[in-house]
C-alpha cells in the first residue's frame, strides 16, 4: 500500500469516475428510450389524426364536387356539369366519329304558372318534370337543368333520328305528367 498507494487511489478514482459515467449514461439512455417511445406514440396519434382528417376532407370534397355539379332544386345535373359532358362528347366525336344528340326542353308559359300559383307550385312542377326526365332517359344519357325552366338532355351515341325519337318520347312523357299538390 505504501509503495503503490497513489496508483491504487488513482485507479480507484478512475474506476469510480467510469462507474459514475456509466450510471449517468444508463440514466440518459433510459430517458432517451422513454422520449423515443413517447415520440412514436405521438407520431402514431398524429398519423391517425391526419388519416381521419384526410378521410373527412375527401368526403367533404366529394360532397362539394357533387354540389358543384348538381342543381339544388331538382337534384339533376347542372349547367356546369352538362357543359363538361358536352365538351367530352365533342372530343369523342372528333376522335371516333361517335354521334350524339342534344335535346333542349323548355316548359311553356312557366312564368304564368309562377305568377298565378306562386313559386312553390312552380318548384313542384320543375321537380316533377325533372323526375320524369330522369326516369325516361337511358343510363348512358344525361339530363341537366340548363336554366330556370329549361332542361338539356344529352343522348350519347345517338344519331339525329334517335335524338328526334328521344325528344318526342320525353315530350310525350311530360305531357302525360299529372302533378298533384
PDB file of C-alpha atoms in Angstrom:
ATOM      1  CA  UNK A   1       0.000   0.000   0.000  1.00  0.00           C
ATOM      2  CA  UNK A   2       2.761   2.358   0.971  1.00  0.00           C
ATOM      3  CA  UNK A   3       4.568   1.785  -2.259  1.00  0.00           C
ATOM      4  CA  UNK A   4       1.547   1.939  -4.667  1.00  0.00           C
ATOM      5  CA  UNK A   5      -0.936   3.969  -2.665  1.00  0.00           C
ATOM      6  CA  UNK A   6      -1.218   6.811  -5.219  1.00  0.00           C
ATOM      7  CA  UNK A   7      -1.509   4.491  -8.182  1.00  0.00           C
ATOM      8  CA  UNK A   8      -4.170   2.435  -6.368  1.00  0.00           C
ATOM      9  CA  UNK A   9      -6.084   5.589  -5.430  1.00  0.00           C
ATOM     10  CA  UNK A  10      -5.717   6.844  -8.998  1.00  0.00           C
ATOM     11  CA  UNK A  11      -7.042   3.584 -10.441  1.00  0.00           C
ATOM     12  CA  UNK A  12      -9.901   3.558  -7.887  1.00  0.00           C
ATOM     13  CA  UNK A  13     -10.723   7.170  -8.773  1.00  0.00           C
ATOM     14  CA  UNK A  14     -10.788   6.291 -12.472  1.00  0.00           C
ATOM     15  CA  UNK A  15     -12.959   3.206 -11.770  1.00  0.00           C
ATOM     16  CA  UNK A  16     -15.381   5.260  -9.617  1.00  0.00           C
ATOM     17  CA  UNK A  17     -15.448   8.021 -12.229  1.00  0.00           C
ATOM     18  CA  UNK A  18     -16.154   5.489 -15.006  1.00  0.00           C
ATOM     19  CA  UNK A  19     -18.848   3.839 -12.869  1.00  0.00           C
ATOM     20  CA  UNK A  20     -20.491   7.245 -12.363  1.00  0.00           C
ATOM     21  CA  UNK A  21     -20.244   7.906 -16.114  1.00  0.00           C
ATOM     22  CA  UNK A  22     -21.800   4.505 -16.869  1.00  0.00           C
ATOM     23  CA  UNK A  23     -24.653   5.192 -14.412  1.00  0.00           C
ATOM     24  CA  UNK A  24     -25.224   8.649 -15.931  1.00  0.00           C
ATOM     25  CA  UNK A  25     -25.141   7.196 -19.459  1.00  0.00           C
ATOM     26  CA  UNK A  26     -27.608   4.460 -18.460  1.00  0.00           C
ATOM     27  CA  UNK A  27     -29.900   7.102 -16.935  1.00  0.00           C
ATOM     28  CA  UNK A  28     -29.642   9.263 -20.078  1.00  0.00           C
ATOM     29  CA  UNK A  29     -30.278   6.207 -22.295  1.00  0.00           C
ATOM     30  CA  UNK A  30     -33.374   5.283 -20.267  1.00  0.00           C
ATOM     31  CA  UNK A  31     -34.706   8.835 -20.649  1.00  0.00           C
ATOM     32  CA  UNK A  32     -33.904   8.747 -24.366  1.00  0.00           C
ATOM     33  CA  UNK A  33     -35.769   5.452 -24.827  1.00  0.00           C
ATOM     34  CA  UNK A  34     -38.729   6.849 -22.901  1.00  0.00           C
ATOM     35  CA  UNK A  35     -38.704  10.014 -25.036  1.00  0.00           C
ATOM     36  CA  UNK A  36     -38.474   7.965 -28.254  1.00  0.00           C
ATOM     37  CA  UNK A  37     -41.412   5.819 -27.140  1.00  0.00           C
ATOM     38  CA  UNK A  38     -43.384   8.997 -26.401  1.00  0.00           C
ATOM     39  CA  UNK A  39     -42.483  10.403 -29.805  1.00  0.00           C
ATOM     40  CA  UNK A  40     -43.536   7.171 -31.519  1.00  0.00           C
ATOM     41  CA  UNK A  41     -46.846   7.288 -29.650  1.00  0.00           C
ATOM     42  CA  UNK A  42     -47.379  10.964 -30.567  1.00  0.00           C
ATOM     43  CA  UNK A  43     -46.389  10.264 -34.163  1.00  0.00           C
ATOM     44  CA  UNK A  44     -48.914   7.434 -34.333  1.00  0.00           C
ATOM     45  CA  UNK A  45     -51.604   9.699 -32.855  1.00  0.00           C
ATOM     46  CA  UNK A  46     -50.762  12.422 -35.385  1.00  0.00           C
ATOM     47  CA  UNK A  47     -50.815   9.935 -38.250  1.00  0.00           C
ATOM     48  CA  UNK A  48     -54.239   8.733 -37.094  1.00  0.00           C
ATOM     49  CA  UNK A  49     -55.464  12.320 -36.821  1.00  0.00           C
ATOM     50  CA  UNK A  50     -54.118  13.121 -40.295  1.00  0.00           C
ATOM     51  CA  UNK A  51     -55.684   9.943 -41.739  1.00  0.00           C
ATOM     52  CA  UNK A  52     -59.048  10.730 -40.108  1.00  0.00           C
ATOM     53  CA  UNK A  53     -58.936  14.359 -41.220  1.00  0.00           C
ATOM     54  CA  UNK A  54     -57.903  13.359 -44.739  1.00  0.00           C
ATOM     55  CA  UNK A  55     -60.849  10.953 -44.843  1.00  0.00           C
ATOM     56  CA  UNK A  56     -63.166  13.761 -43.701  1.00  0.00           C
ATOM     57  CA  UNK A  57     -61.723  16.143 -46.291  1.00  0.00           C
ATOM     58  CA  UNK A  58     -62.071  13.582 -49.078  1.00  0.00           C
ATOM     59  CA  UNK A  59     -65.695  13.062 -48.044  1.00  0.00           C
ATOM     60  CA  UNK A  60     -66.315  16.832 -47.899  1.00  0.00           C
ATOM     61  CA  UNK A  61     -64.568  17.302 -51.221  1.00  0.00           C
ATOM     62  CA  UNK A  62     -66.856  14.677 -52.731  1.00  0.00           C
ATOM     63  CA  UNK A  63     -69.864  16.490 -51.317  1.00  0.00           C
ATOM     64  CA  UNK A  64     -68.578  19.815 -52.666  1.00  0.00           C
ATOM     65  CA  UNK A  65     -67.967  18.247 -56.053  1.00  0.00           C
ATOM     66  CA  UNK A  66     -71.489  16.851 -56.077  1.00  0.00           C
ATOM     67  CA  UNK A  67     -72.899  20.221 -55.010  1.00  0.00           C
ATOM     68  CA  UNK A  68     -70.890  21.999 -57.702  1.00  0.00           C
ATOM     69  CA  UNK A  69     -72.421  19.835 -60.441  1.00  0.00           C
ATOM     70  CA  UNK A  70     -75.962  19.382 -59.105  1.00  0.00           C
ATOM     71  CA  UNK A  71     -78.969  21.645 -59.316  1.00  0.00           C
ATOM     72  CA  UNK A  72     -80.183  22.303 -55.778  1.00  0.00           C
ATOM     73  CA  UNK A  73     -83.892  22.329 -56.610  1.00  0.00           C
ATOM     74  CA  UNK A  74     -84.300  19.356 -58.923  1.00  0.00           C
ATOM     75  CA  UNK A  75     -81.322  17.208 -57.992  1.00  0.00           C
ATOM     76  CA  UNK A  76     -80.442  16.986 -61.684  1.00  0.00           C
ATOM     77  CA  UNK A  77     -77.027  17.764 -63.054  1.00  0.00           C
ATOM     78  CA  UNK A  78     -76.491  21.475 -63.538  1.00  0.00           C
ATOM     79  CA  UNK A  79     -75.319  23.609 -66.443  1.00  0.00           C
ATOM     80  CA  UNK A  80     -71.656  23.373 -65.414  1.00  0.00           C
ATOM     81  CA  UNK A  81     -71.711  19.565 -65.374  1.00  0.00           C
ATOM     82  CA  UNK A  82     -73.567  19.373 -68.675  1.00  0.00           C
ATOM     83  CA  UNK A  83     -71.116  21.778 -70.309  1.00  0.00           C
ATOM     84  CA  UNK A  84     -68.288  19.423 -69.321  1.00  0.00           C
ATOM     85  CA  UNK A  85     -70.200  16.403 -70.660  1.00  0.00           C
ATOM     86  CA  UNK A  86     -70.874  18.176 -73.965  1.00  0.00           C
ATOM     87  CA  UNK A  87     -67.175  19.020 -74.268  1.00  0.00           C
ATOM     88  CA  UNK A  88     -66.332  15.359 -73.622  1.00  0.00           C
ATOM     89  CA  UNK A  89     -68.838  14.226 -76.258  1.00  0.00           C
ATOM     90  CA  UNK A  90     -67.424  16.679 -78.818  1.00  0.00           C
ATOM     91  CA  UNK A  91     -63.969  15.231 -78.132  1.00  0.00           C
ATOM     92  CA  UNK A  92     -65.329  11.688 -78.561  1.00  0.00           C
ATOM     93  CA  UNK A  93     -66.968  12.729 -81.795  1.00  0.00           C
ATOM     94  CA  UNK A  94     -63.710  14.266 -83.054  1.00  0.00           C
ATOM     95  CA  UNK A  95     -61.713  11.128 -82.175  1.00  0.00           C
ATOM     96  CA  UNK A  96     -64.121   8.349 -83.077  1.00  0.00           C
ATOM     97  CA  UNK A  97     -66.928   9.954 -85.061  1.00  0.00           C
ATOM     98  CA  UNK A  98     -69.495   8.887 -82.407  1.00  0.00           C
ATOM     99  CA  UNK A  99     -72.612  10.977 -82.927  1.00  0.00           C
ATOM    100  CA  UNK A 100     -74.591  12.436 -80.064  1.00  0.00           C
ATOM    101  CA  UNK A 101     -77.780  14.424 -79.718  1.00  0.00           C
ATOM    102  CA  UNK A 102     -78.722  17.403 -77.616  1.00  0.00           C
ATOM    103  CA  UNK A 103     -82.345  18.000 -76.751  1.00  0.00           C
ATOM    104  CA  UNK A 104     -83.396  21.219 -75.087  1.00  0.00           C
ATOM    105  CA  UNK A 105     -86.750  21.254 -73.337  1.00  0.00           C
ATOM    106  CA  UNK A 106     -88.488  24.380 -72.165  1.00  0.00           C
ATOM    107  CA  UNK A 107     -91.644  24.489 -70.046  1.00  0.00           C
ATOM    108  CA  UNK A 108     -94.129  26.635 -71.938  1.00  0.00           C
ATOM    109  CA  UNK A 109     -95.775  29.541 -70.096  1.00  0.00           C
ATOM    110  CA  UNK A 110     -93.819  28.791 -66.924  1.00  0.00           C
ATOM    111  CA  UNK A 111     -93.816  32.443 -65.860  1.00  0.00           C
ATOM    112  CA  UNK A 112     -97.626  32.359 -65.874  1.00  0.00           C
ATOM    113  CA  UNK A 113     -97.542  29.315 -63.579  1.00  0.00           C
ATOM    114  CA  UNK A 114     -95.276  31.102 -61.109  1.00  0.00           C
ATOM    115  CA  UNK A 115     -97.318  34.321 -61.341  1.00  0.00           C
ATOM    116  CA  UNK A 116    -100.664  32.545 -60.955  1.00  0.00           C
ATOM    117  CA  UNK A 117     -99.856  29.856 -58.411  1.00  0.00           C
ATOM    118  CA  UNK A 118     -96.630  31.001 -56.772  1.00  0.00           C
ATOM    119  CA  UNK A 119     -93.029  29.856 -56.870  1.00  0.00           C
ATOM    120  CA  UNK A 120     -93.636  26.874 -54.593  1.00  0.00           C
ATOM    121  CA  UNK A 121     -96.007  25.390 -57.152  1.00  0.00           C
ATOM    122  CA  UNK A 122     -93.549  26.248 -59.921  1.00  0.00           C
ATOM    123  CA  UNK A 123     -90.779  24.487 -57.981  1.00  0.00           C
ATOM    124  CA  UNK A 124     -93.003  21.435 -57.513  1.00  0.00           C
ATOM    125  CA  UNK A 125     -93.671  21.322 -61.242  1.00  0.00           C
ATOM    126  CA  UNK A 126     -89.964  21.620 -62.065  1.00  0.00           C
ATOM    127  CA  UNK A 127     -89.148  18.787 -59.648  1.00  0.00           C
ATOM    128  CA  UNK A 128     -91.837  16.564 -61.158  1.00  0.00           C
ATOM    129  CA  UNK A 129     -90.634  17.228 -64.691  1.00  0.00           C
ATOM    130  CA  UNK A 130     -87.033  16.594 -63.618  1.00  0.00           C
ATOM    131  CA  UNK A 131     -88.006  13.256 -62.045  1.00  0.00           C
ATOM    132  CA  UNK A 132     -89.885  12.292 -65.190  1.00  0.00           C
ATOM    133  CA  UNK A 133     -86.993  13.205 -67.487  1.00  0.00           C
ATOM    134  CA  UNK A 134     -84.552  11.326 -65.257  1.00  0.00           C
ATOM    135  CA  UNK A 135     -86.594   8.125 -65.448  1.00  0.00           C
ATOM    136  CA  UNK A 136     -87.218   8.356 -69.203  1.00  0.00           C
ATOM    137  CA  UNK A 137     -83.601   8.644 -70.400  1.00  0.00           C
ATOM    138  CA  UNK A 138     -81.152   5.792 -70.908  1.00  0.00           C
ATOM    139  CA  UNK A 139     -78.490   5.149 -68.270  1.00  0.00           C
ATOM    140  CA  UNK A 140     -75.755   6.377 -70.622  1.00  0.00           C
ATOM    141  CA  UNK A 141     -77.557   9.688 -71.296  1.00  0.00           C
ATOM    142  CA  UNK A 142     -77.518  12.797 -69.122  1.00  0.00           C
ATOM    143  CA  UNK A 143     -80.165  15.318 -68.202  1.00  0.00           C
ATOM    144  CA  UNK A 144     -79.491  18.698 -66.627  1.00  0.00           C
ATOM    145  CA  UNK A 145     -81.365  21.768 -65.589  1.00  0.00           C
ATOM    146  CA  UNK A 146     -79.979  24.245 -68.071  1.00  0.00           C
ATOM    147  CA  UNK A 147     -81.759  27.380 -66.901  1.00  0.00           C
ATOM    148  CA  UNK A 148     -84.861  28.413 -64.974  1.00  0.00           C
ATOM    149  CA  UNK A 149     -87.377  26.127 -66.697  1.00  0.00           C
ATOM    150  CA  UNK A 150     -85.036  24.768 -69.366  1.00  0.00           C
ATOM    151  CA  UNK A 151     -83.647  21.260 -69.398  1.00  0.00           C
ATOM    152  CA  UNK A 152     -80.915  19.834 -71.595  1.00  0.00           C
ATOM    153  CA  UNK A 153     -80.692  16.161 -72.453  1.00  0.00           C
ATOM    154  CA  UNK A 154     -77.509  14.661 -73.884  1.00  0.00           C
ATOM    155  CA  UNK A 155     -78.031  11.452 -75.834  1.00  0.00           C
ATOM    156  CA  UNK A 156     -74.708   9.654 -76.224  1.00  0.00           C
ATOM    157  CA  UNK A 157     -74.092   7.510 -79.312  1.00  0.00           C
ATOM    158  CA  UNK A 158     -77.348   8.888 -80.615  1.00  0.00           C
ATOM    159  CA  UNK A 159     -77.844   9.740 -84.306  1.00  0.00           C
ATOM    160  CA  UNK A 160     -80.203  12.572 -85.250  1.00  0.00           C
ATOM    161  CA  UNK A 161     -83.143  10.252 -85.883  1.00  0.00           C
ATOM    162  CA  UNK A 162     -82.658   8.690 -82.452  1.00  0.00           C
ATOM    163  CA  UNK A 163     -82.368  12.185 -80.955  1.00  0.00           C
ATOM    164  CA  UNK A 164     -85.709  13.145 -82.504  1.00  0.00           C
ATOM    165  CA  UNK A 165     -87.257   9.945 -81.134  1.00  0.00           C
ATOM    166  CA  UNK A 166     -85.785  10.713 -77.701  1.00  0.00           C
ATOM    167  CA  UNK A 167     -87.151  14.264 -77.791  1.00  0.00           C
ATOM    168  CA  UNK A 168     -90.632  13.035 -78.727  1.00  0.00           C
ATOM    169  CA  UNK A 169     -90.521  10.336 -76.031  1.00  0.00           C
ATOM    170  CA  UNK A 170     -89.616  12.956 -73.397  1.00  0.00           C
ATOM    171  CA  UNK A 171     -92.238  15.416 -74.665  1.00  0.00           C
ATOM    172  CA  UNK A 172     -94.940  12.738 -74.502  1.00  0.00           C
ATOM    173  CA  UNK A 173     -93.867  11.671 -71.011  1.00  0.00           C
ATOM    174  CA  UNK A 174     -94.030  15.241 -69.722  1.00  0.00           C
ATOM    175  CA  UNK A 175     -97.356  15.780 -71.491  1.00  0.00           C
ATOM    176  CA  UNK A 176     -98.823  12.780 -69.623  1.00  0.00           C
ATOM    177  CA  UNK A 177     -97.420  14.015 -66.323  1.00  0.00           C
ATOM    178  CA  UNK A 178    -100.057  14.672 -63.658  1.00  0.00           C
ATOM    179  CA  UNK A 179     -98.900  16.900 -60.861  1.00  0.00           C
ATOM    180  CA  UNK A 180    -100.773  16.752 -57.566  1.00  0.00           C
ATOM    181  CA  UNK A 181    -100.248  19.437 -54.934  1.00  0.00           C
TER     182      UNK A 181
END
